[in-house]
Tab-separated table of C-alpha atoms in Angstrom:
chain	number	residue	atom	x	y	z
A	1	MET	CA	-0.029	-0.061	0.064
A	2	GLU	CA	1.306	3.491	-0.882
A	3	SER	CA	2.489	5.703	1.848
A	4	LEU	CA	1.097	9.222	2.235
A	5	SER	CA	3.223	12.025	0.857
A	6	CYS	CA	0.693	14.558	2.000
A	7	LEU	CA	-1.658	14.450	4.918
A	8	VAL	CA	-5.115	15.356	4.005
A	9	LEU	CA	-7.349	15.126	7.028
A	10	LYS	CA	-11.198	14.693	6.904
A	11	PRO	CA	-12.619	16.945	9.436
A	12	SER	CA	-15.039	15.567	11.824
A	13	PRO	CA	-18.404	17.124	12.461
A	14	PRO	CA	-18.204	20.361	14.653
A	15	THR	CA	-17.207	19.337	18.116
A	16	ARG	CA	-16.405	20.906	21.488
A	17	LEU	CA	-12.819	21.999	21.652
A	18	PHE	CA	-11.011	21.641	24.902
A	19	PHE	CA	-7.809	23.326	25.657
A	20	PRO	CA	-6.937	22.854	29.392
A	21	PRO	CA	-4.772	25.653	30.664
A	22	ARG	CA	-1.049	24.839	30.078
A	23	ILE	CA	0.449	23.249	33.186
A	24	PRO	CA	3.884	25.291	33.856
A	25	GLN	CA	6.732	23.267	32.641
A	26	MET	CA	9.228	25.233	35.199
A	27	ALA	CA	8.236	26.542	38.552
A	28	LEU	CA	8.409	30.239	39.230
A	29	PRO	CA	9.830	31.176	42.458
A	30	GLY	CA	7.266	32.836	44.790
A	31	SER	CA	4.205	31.752	42.651
A	32	THR	CA	0.981	31.650	44.479
A	33	PHE	CA	-0.812	29.566	42.046
A	34	VAL	CA	-1.372	25.762	42.274
A	35	PHE	CA	-2.804	23.756	39.402
A	36	PRO	CA	-3.718	20.171	39.146
A	37	PHE	CA	-1.847	17.977	36.731
A	38	SER	CA	-5.019	17.445	34.520
A	39	MET	CA	-7.787	19.775	33.756
A	40	ASP	CA	-10.179	18.759	31.021
A	41	TYR	CA	-12.801	21.413	30.133
A	42	GLN	CA	-14.944	21.855	27.252
A	43	LEU	CA	-15.633	24.957	25.332
A	44	PRO	CA	-19.050	25.678	24.017
A	45	ILE	CA	-19.692	24.929	20.158
A	46	THR	CA	-18.488	27.857	18.179
A	47	THR	CA	-21.365	29.224	16.145
A	48	ALA	CA	-20.213	32.688	15.699
A	49	LYS	CA	-20.036	34.064	12.159
A	50	LEU	CA	-17.103	36.012	10.912
A	51	ALA	CA	-19.202	39.251	11.176
A	52	LEU	CA	-19.488	40.297	14.688
A	53	LYS	CA	-21.255	43.470	15.657
A	54	PRO	CA	-18.765	46.336	15.769
A	55	ILE	CA	-18.201	48.367	18.850
A	56	ARG	CA	-16.119	51.066	17.477
A	57	ALA	CA	-15.647	50.369	13.791
A	58	SER	CA	-13.302	52.694	12.042
A	59	THR	CA	-13.678	53.472	8.478
A	60	SER	CA	-10.008	54.634	8.320
A	61	ALA	CA	-7.695	53.359	5.764
A	62	VAL	CA	-5.830	49.972	6.590
A	63	PRO	CA	-2.159	49.979	6.034
A	64	THR	CA	-0.278	47.373	4.311
A	65	THR	CA	2.306	45.223	6.333
A	66	PRO	CA	5.046	44.145	4.086
A	67	SER	CA	4.953	40.370	4.157
A	68	THR	CA	5.271	37.260	2.068
A	69	THR	CA	1.638	36.396	2.657
A	70	SER	CA	-1.530	38.251	1.857
A	71	THR	CA	-2.644	41.394	3.799
A	72	VAL	CA	-5.792	43.422	3.399
A	73	THR	CA	-4.944	46.707	1.741
A	74	SER	CA	-6.356	50.093	1.224
A	75	SER	CA	-5.054	53.664	1.277
A	76	PRO	CA	-2.862	53.974	4.124
A	77	THR	CA	-1.982	57.173	5.867
A	78	ALA	CA	0.286	57.672	8.849
A	79	ALA	CA	-2.402	59.018	10.914
A	80	SER	CA	-4.786	56.030	10.411
A	81	THR	CA	-2.329	53.447	11.555
A	82	LYS	CA	-3.669	51.479	14.452
A	83	LYS	CA	-1.126	50.863	17.221
A	84	VAL	CA	-1.440	47.578	19.226
A	85	LEU	CA	0.487	46.345	22.228
A	86	VAL	CA	0.629	42.474	22.899
A	87	PRO	CA	2.641	41.790	25.944
A	88	ILE	CA	4.248	38.332	26.570
A	89	GLY	CA	6.046	36.612	29.446
A	90	PHE	CA	7.362	33.380	30.724
A	91	GLY	CA	4.627	30.820	30.133
A	92	THR	CA	2.452	32.914	27.747
A	93	GLU	CA	0.320	30.644	25.539
A	94	GLU	CA	1.972	30.724	22.185
A	95	MET	CA	-1.007	30.102	20.006
A	96	GLU	CA	-2.961	33.004	21.639
A	97	ALA	CA	0.020	35.431	21.424
A	98	VAL	CA	0.949	34.458	17.860
A	99	ILE	CA	-2.638	34.393	16.303
A	100	LEU	CA	-3.293	37.742	17.921
A	101	VAL	CA	-0.053	39.462	16.453
A	102	ASP	CA	-0.362	37.488	13.008
A	103	VAL	CA	-4.116	38.409	12.448
A	104	LEU	CA	-3.746	42.107	13.548
A	105	ARG	CA	-0.760	42.603	11.406
A	106	ARG	CA	-2.530	41.167	8.425
A	107	ALA	CA	-5.385	43.766	9.124
A	108	GLY	CA	-2.568	46.479	8.776
A	109	ALA	CA	-1.991	47.153	12.495
A	110	GLU	CA	1.320	48.124	13.863
A	111	VAL	CA	1.655	45.539	16.546
A	112	THR	CA	4.354	45.730	19.268
A	113	VAL	CA	5.279	42.518	21.005
A	114	ALA	CA	6.684	43.648	24.315
A	115	SER	CA	8.455	41.225	26.890
A	116	VAL	CA	7.634	41.659	30.556
A	117	GLU	CA	10.783	39.778	31.304
A	118	PRO	CA	14.388	41.126	31.724
A	119	GLN	CA	15.164	39.438	28.266
A	120	LEU	CA	13.512	39.794	24.996
A	121	GLU	CA	13.519	35.868	24.311
A	122	VAL	CA	10.598	34.260	26.125
A	123	GLN	CA	9.602	30.623	26.506
A	124	ALA	CA	6.052	30.065	25.945
A	125	SER	CA	3.835	27.527	27.835
A	126	GLY	CA	4.381	24.708	25.390
A	127	GLY	CA	7.943	25.146	25.040
A	128	THR	CA	8.140	27.531	21.739
A	129	LYS	CA	10.658	30.234	22.198
A	130	LEU	CA	9.392	33.662	20.982
A	131	VAL	CA	11.458	36.822	20.784
A	132	ALA	CA	9.649	39.997	21.599
A	133	ASP	CA	10.367	43.267	19.631
A	134	THR	CA	11.166	45.257	22.735
A	135	ARG	CA	11.007	45.387	26.605
A	136	ILE	CA	7.746	46.627	28.164
A	137	SER	CA	9.655	49.506	29.663
A	138	THR	CA	10.046	51.088	26.196
A	139	CYS	CA	6.289	51.173	25.890
A	140	SER	CA	5.298	53.138	29.071
A	141	ASP	CA	4.919	56.564	27.246
A	142	ARG	CA	3.345	55.323	24.071
A	143	VAL	CA	-0.366	55.566	23.310
A	144	PHE	CA	-2.174	52.440	21.848
A	145	ASP	CA	-5.334	51.846	20.111
A	146	LEU	CA	-5.455	48.511	21.654
A	147	VAL	CA	-3.750	46.580	24.447
A	148	ALA	CA	-4.370	42.751	23.978
A	149	LEU	CA	-3.209	40.324	26.520
A	150	PRO	CA	-2.803	36.587	25.796
A	151	GLY	CA	-3.252	33.881	28.418
A	152	GLY	CA	-1.447	30.899	29.500
A	153	MET	CA	0.095	29.989	32.793
A	154	PRO	CA	2.307	31.101	34.323
A	155	GLY	CA	2.269	33.735	31.635
A	156	SER	CA	-0.731	35.514	33.005
A	157	ALA	CA	0.688	35.829	36.456
A	158	GLN	CA	3.798	37.211	34.860
A	159	LEU	CA	1.801	39.749	33.106
A	160	ARG	CA	-0.147	40.596	36.260
A	161	ASP	CA	3.018	41.127	38.394
A	162	CYS	CA	4.315	43.730	35.733
A	163	GLU	CA	3.784	47.115	37.191
A	164	ILE	CA	4.615	48.914	33.959
A	165	LEU	CA	2.063	46.848	32.125
A	166	LYS	CA	-0.478	47.498	34.753
A	167	LYS	CA	-0.142	51.217	34.363
A	168	ILE	CA	-0.338	51.085	30.596
A	169	THR	CA	-3.567	48.848	30.655
A	170	SER	CA	-5.239	50.841	33.530
A	171	LYS	CA	-4.574	54.135	31.547
A	172	GLN	CA	-5.976	52.359	28.367
A	173	ALA	CA	-9.179	51.646	30.306
A	174	GLU	CA	-9.433	55.109	31.974
A	175	GLU	CA	-9.123	56.769	28.617
A	176	LYS	CA	-11.794	54.476	27.078
A	177	ARG	CA	-9.454	52.908	24.407
A	178	LEU	CA	-9.641	49.218	23.513
A	179	TYR	CA	-8.117	46.378	25.704
A	180	GLY	CA	-8.915	42.829	26.100
A	181	GLY	CA	-7.640	39.492	27.337
A	182	ILE	CA	-8.005	35.764	26.439
A	183	SER	CA	-8.140	32.516	28.391
A	184	THR	CA	-6.569	33.042	31.791
A	185	ALA	CA	-5.749	36.751	31.305
A	186	PRO	CA	-9.321	38.081	32.294
A	187	ALA	CA	-9.416	36.224	35.549
A	188	VAL	CA	-5.553	36.112	36.539
A	189	THR	CA	-4.324	39.635	35.162
A	190	LEU	CA	-7.335	42.008	34.438
A	191	LEU	CA	-9.437	41.053	37.491
A	192	PRO	CA	-6.722	41.803	40.153
A	193	TRP	CA	-6.036	45.005	38.381
A	194	GLY	CA	-9.697	46.095	38.780
A	195	LEU	CA	-10.241	46.366	34.893
A	196	LEU	CA	-13.326	44.154	34.898
A	197	LYS	CA	-15.702	46.361	36.982
A	198	ARG	CA	-19.169	46.458	35.532
A	199	LYS	CA	-18.036	44.476	32.563
A	200	ARG	CA	-19.543	41.418	30.981
A	201	THR	CA	-16.650	39.026	30.916
A	202	THR	CA	-15.831	35.506	29.711
A	203	CYS	CA	-12.496	33.447	30.348
A	204	HIS	CA	-11.140	30.016	30.261
A	205	PRO	CA	-13.616	27.619	31.987
A	206	ALA	CA	-11.013	26.389	34.484
A	207	PHE	CA	-10.837	29.987	35.925
A	208	PHE	CA	-14.630	30.940	35.407
A	209	ASP	CA	-15.334	30.756	39.189
A	210	ARG	CA	-12.971	33.633	39.737
A	211	LEU	CA	-15.001	36.031	37.725
A	212	PRO	CA	-17.720	38.139	39.543
A	213	THR	CA	-20.848	35.931	39.119
A	214	PHE	CA	-23.183	38.503	38.031
A	215	TRP	CA	-20.941	39.765	35.222
A	216	ALA	CA	-19.625	36.277	34.001
A	217	VAL	CA	-20.807	35.098	30.561
A	218	LYS	CA	-20.184	31.651	29.255
A	219	SER	CA	-19.472	32.721	25.663
A	220	ASN	CA	-16.514	32.272	23.246
A	221	ILE	CA	-16.323	36.114	22.690
A	222	GLN	CA	-17.642	38.763	24.942
A	223	VAL	CA	-17.449	42.446	24.081
A	224	SER	CA	-18.411	44.943	26.795
A	225	GLY	CA	-17.702	48.453	25.977
A	226	GLU	CA	-13.895	48.820	25.292
A	227	LEU	CA	-13.161	45.251	26.769
A	228	THR	CA	-13.193	42.218	24.750
A	229	THR	CA	-12.593	38.712	26.337
A	230	SER	CA	-12.410	35.141	25.073
A	231	GLN	CA	-12.072	31.544	26.247
A	232	GLY	CA	-8.750	30.053	25.065
A	233	PRO	CA	-6.639	28.775	22.195
A	234	GLY	CA	-9.706	27.431	20.307
A	235	THR	CA	-11.413	30.837	20.145
A	236	SER	CA	-8.021	32.741	19.425
A	237	PHE	CA	-9.147	33.581	15.743
A	238	LEU	CA	-12.555	34.647	16.741
A	239	PHE	CA	-10.972	36.984	19.419
A	240	ALA	CA	-8.407	38.313	17.053
A	241	LEU	CA	-11.094	39.047	14.336
A	242	ALA	CA	-13.408	40.708	16.920
A	243	LEU	CA	-10.569	43.095	17.748
A	244	VAL	CA	-9.827	43.656	13.930
A	245	GLU	CA	-13.556	44.471	13.449
A	246	GLN	CA	-13.254	47.152	16.361
A	247	LEU	CA	-10.274	48.637	14.972
A	248	PHE	CA	-10.940	48.656	11.136
A	249	GLY	CA	-14.496	47.635	10.429
A	250	GLU	CA	-16.583	44.700	9.544
A	251	SER	CA	-15.450	44.301	5.976
A	252	VAL	CA	-11.743	44.049	6.954
A	253	ALA	CA	-12.525	41.455	9.521
A	254	ARG	CA	-14.420	39.517	6.972
A	255	GLU	CA	-11.683	39.782	4.416
A	256	ILE	CA	-8.985	38.575	6.904
A	257	GLY	CA	-11.239	35.663	7.990
A	258	GLU	CA	-11.715	34.492	4.232
A	259	LEU	CA	-7.799	34.787	3.727
A	260	LEU	CA	-7.349	32.543	6.809
A	261	PHE	CA	-10.136	30.055	5.433
A	262	MET	CA	-12.164	30.609	8.477
A	263	HIS	CA	-15.488	28.915	8.451
A	264	SER	CA	-18.421	28.947	10.851
A	265	ALA	CA	-19.488	25.629	12.515
A	266	ASP	CA	-22.468	24.940	10.143
A	267	ASP	CA	-20.199	24.791	7.013
A	268	LYS	CA	-20.030	21.631	5.160
A	269	PRO	CA	-16.651	19.855	5.319
A	270	ARG	CA	-14.447	20.836	2.460
A	271	LYS	CA	-11.887	18.073	2.556
A	272	GLU	CA	-11.825	14.350	2.032
A	273	GLU	CA	-8.948	11.925	2.851
A	274	PHE	CA	-7.504	10.292	-0.081
A	275	ASN	CA	-5.466	7.005	-0.060
A	276	LYS	CA	-6.372	6.501	3.637
A	277	VAL	CA	-3.730	4.605	5.492
A	278	ASP	CA	-4.055	3.630	9.183
A	279	TRP	CA	-0.888	4.085	11.033
A	280	ALA	CA	0.212	3.903	14.634
A	281	VAL	CA	3.452	3.707	16.438
A	282	SER	CA	4.218	1.711	19.687
A	283	HIS	CA	6.462	4.531	21.111
A	284	THR	CA	6.197	8.415	21.611
A	285	PRO	CA	5.692	9.704	18.204
A	286	ARG	CA	8.628	11.895	16.933
A	287	VAL	CA	7.820	14.628	14.503
A	288	LEU	CA	9.934	17.158	12.762
A	289	VAL	CA	8.759	20.502	11.750
A	290	PRO	CA	11.171	22.356	9.301
A	291	VAL	CA	11.021	26.204	9.394
A	292	ALA	CA	12.602	29.052	7.343
A	293	ASN	CA	12.544	32.654	7.260
A	294	GLY	CA	9.022	33.566	5.848
A	295	SER	CA	7.382	30.435	7.258
A	296	GLU	CA	3.703	31.110	8.389
A	297	GLU	CA	3.982	31.698	12.249
A	298	ILE	CA	0.281	30.441	12.949
A	299	GLU	CA	0.926	27.217	11.199
A	300	ILE	CA	4.259	26.643	12.939
A	301	VAL	CA	2.902	27.525	16.230
A	302	THR	CA	-0.467	25.651	16.079
A	303	ILE	CA	1.115	22.465	14.669
A	304	VAL	CA	3.747	22.394	17.324
A	305	ASP	CA	1.472	23.524	20.121
A	306	ILE	CA	-1.332	20.971	19.519
A	307	LEU	CA	0.992	18.018	18.836
A	308	ARG	CA	2.934	18.849	22.070
A	309	ARG	CA	-0.306	18.862	23.915
A	310	ALA	CA	-0.937	15.456	22.703
A	311	LYS	CA	2.478	14.411	24.235
A	312	VAL	CA	4.177	13.951	20.723
A	313	ASP	CA	7.918	14.708	20.734
A	314	VAL	CA	8.246	17.580	18.257
A	315	VAL	CA	11.389	19.019	17.027
A	316	VAL	CA	11.465	22.337	15.217
A	317	ALA	CA	14.295	22.729	12.922
A	318	SER	CA	15.629	25.705	11.086
A	319	VAL	CA	16.918	25.377	7.399
A	320	GLU	CA	18.671	28.850	8.027
A	321	LYS	CA	22.149	29.262	9.247
A	322	SER	CA	20.772	30.477	12.535
A	323	VAL	CA	18.071	28.925	14.648
A	324	LYS	CA	16.352	32.270	14.868
A	325	ILE	CA	13.737	32.634	11.978
A	326	LEU	CA	11.699	35.785	11.043
A	327	ALA	CA	8.208	34.356	10.078
A	328	SER	CA	5.939	35.859	7.396
A	329	GLN	CA	4.146	38.385	9.688
A	330	GLY	CA	7.284	39.411	11.519
A	331	VAL	CA	7.059	37.154	14.444
A	332	LYS	CA	10.556	36.015	15.720
A	333	ILE	CA	10.736	32.315	16.605
A	334	ILE	CA	13.719	30.190	17.782
A	335	ALA	CA	13.962	26.757	16.569
A	336	ASP	CA	14.969	23.907	18.587
A	337	LYS	CA	18.012	23.091	16.417
A	338	LEU	CA	19.393	23.527	12.948
A	339	ILE	CA	18.113	21.040	10.125
A	340	GLY	CA	21.740	19.461	10.087
A	341	ASP	CA	21.591	18.521	13.664
A	342	ALA	CA	18.146	17.207	13.301
A	343	ALA	CA	18.907	15.057	10.311
A	344	GLY	CA	20.573	12.314	12.348
A	345	SER	CA	17.186	11.247	13.949
A	346	ILE	CA	14.225	9.159	12.500
A	347	TYR	CA	10.921	10.731	12.605
A	348	ASP	CA	7.476	9.145	12.327
A	349	LEU	CA	6.295	12.402	10.561
A	350	ILE	CA	7.857	15.241	8.705
A	351	ILE	CA	5.351	18.136	8.300
A	352	LEU	CA	5.973	21.267	6.347
A	353	PRO	CA	4.162	24.349	7.549
A	354	GLN	CA	3.168	26.999	4.835
A	355	GLY	CA	5.971	29.304	3.892
A	356	GLY	CA	4.484	31.854	1.644
A	357	VAL	CA	6.605	32.421	-1.512
A	358	ALA	CA	9.838	33.135	0.264
A	359	GLY	CA	9.547	30.556	3.057
A	360	THR	CA	8.487	27.727	0.698
A	361	GLU	CA	11.278	28.480	-1.602
A	362	ARG	CA	13.752	28.423	1.091
A	363	LEU	CA	12.430	24.941	2.371
A	364	GLN	CA	12.644	23.784	-1.067
A	365	LYS	CA	16.281	24.799	-1.471
A	366	SER	CA	17.521	23.027	1.586
A	367	ARG	CA	19.620	19.957	0.352
A	368	ILE	CA	19.380	18.520	3.877
A	369	LEU	CA	15.721	18.851	4.097
A	370	LYS	CA	15.325	17.293	0.478
A	371	LYS	CA	17.507	14.367	1.569
A	372	LEU	CA	15.366	13.797	4.743
A	373	LEU	CA	12.148	14.091	2.700
A	374	LYS	CA	13.346	11.462	0.307
A	375	GLU	CA	14.595	9.039	2.925
A	376	GLN	CA	11.097	9.456	4.765
A	377	ASP	CA	9.270	8.497	1.684
A	378	ALA	CA	11.482	5.648	0.749
A	379	ALA	CA	11.154	4.137	4.312
A	380	GLY	CA	7.290	4.444	3.869
A	381	ARG	CA	7.023	6.910	6.841
A	382	ILE	CA	4.509	9.785	6.872
A	383	LEU	CA	5.120	13.196	5.282
A	384	GLY	CA	2.636	16.119	5.594
A	385	ALA	CA	2.407	19.748	4.292
A	386	VAL	CA	0.093	22.571	4.676
A	387	CYS	CA	-1.125	25.291	2.195
A	388	SER	CA	1.581	25.952	-0.365
A	389	SER	CA	4.158	23.536	1.063
A	390	PRO	CA	2.828	20.499	-0.843
A	391	THR	CA	4.816	22.253	-3.729
A	392	VAL	CA	7.911	21.498	-2.041
A	393	LEU	CA	6.995	17.700	-2.008
A	394	HIS	CA	5.947	18.097	-5.733
A	395	LYS	CA	9.443	19.684	-6.833
A	396	HIS	CA	11.143	16.753	-5.149
A	397	GLY	CA	9.001	14.141	-6.959
A	398	LEU	CA	7.299	13.038	-3.585
A	399	LEU	CA	3.544	13.488	-4.832
A	400	LYS	CA	3.605	11.032	-7.717
A	401	VAL	CA	0.280	8.935	-7.777
A	402	LYS	CA	-0.675	10.815	-4.575
A	403	SER	CA	-3.579	12.995	-4.154
A	404	GLN	CA	-3.480	16.312	-2.548
A	405	ASP	CA	-5.537	19.198	-1.535
A	406	SER	CA	-3.781	22.458	-0.638
A	407	ARG	CA	-6.910	24.565	-0.196
């Protein structure tokens, strides 16, 4: 039986997503939070359409962010540029942070990723290493149109304990500018700062009982005046699009959703699985995710984060000369190792994230990766690719008599 060269998964009917808050992999000195080792909570089924009711929709132009991937464009002016702050700290949830940054930059926002730690490099809750644009101290005198807090533990506690961030966000609320938080951030960060008063609020179900009972709402997205809150990694896209709509308007949010292939829960499945093969391993699965400058950050982080949640041993390997890569929307990610150092191991699955034009070409030109892919195919082990990356497999002759769907 042929081995798969491109994973094409048949989606199941709409199900309840659950993403338990990440259990800290490293203990923080002086932390006052204690979490059980497993917390299984279900989120409500997402039935929200792409168009959410705007709170303060802007008709201003949306500037274009230089990138290898699609960005919504119109006639930009310096005055209309929306400035957004996304703070990160040790233990921030990487999916929530990266999806926020990516989606907002696609809409044309000028997003600053600021570290609340002494260093710019931050290890997220699932082990992904992100590099901030600046330290939070450089943002204290700046004015932002939006301050958006990702969740994750102990990341939300790190944000909560940052006095500079507290002052920035409190001033944001006082001056009636947009602010928000997702997952653990509303209960762990915004609540102690007193920024949820008289606001309808949602958060991760594991922390829901911390919210004031009368104002707590069990919904995927909750917009209450200038405050927007959401439940967790599975609602990150809805959260980001709700913020885009408030900054730029409904049409921009809808267009971004279409670019990202966002679909509501009542959409019919658009993919089928071809050449179906049942496969399993008797050991901890080992997966290689090659990355390059220009790779799509959402696809890198979501693939790695979800696989690691499933206890898969994931290695992120850079095909560049450095382990630090600059992704398509400007997010800086540090790979686990260089592709040459990763080449000595055997992987149950090698999966290529989208790279846009530049990133895909860089993956394709890597001789070490080409050799790995051919050896993987010859050994009958699984290959996978997302979006434009099946072209890499095609160029190397690995899609012969195989079906693919890169929609």
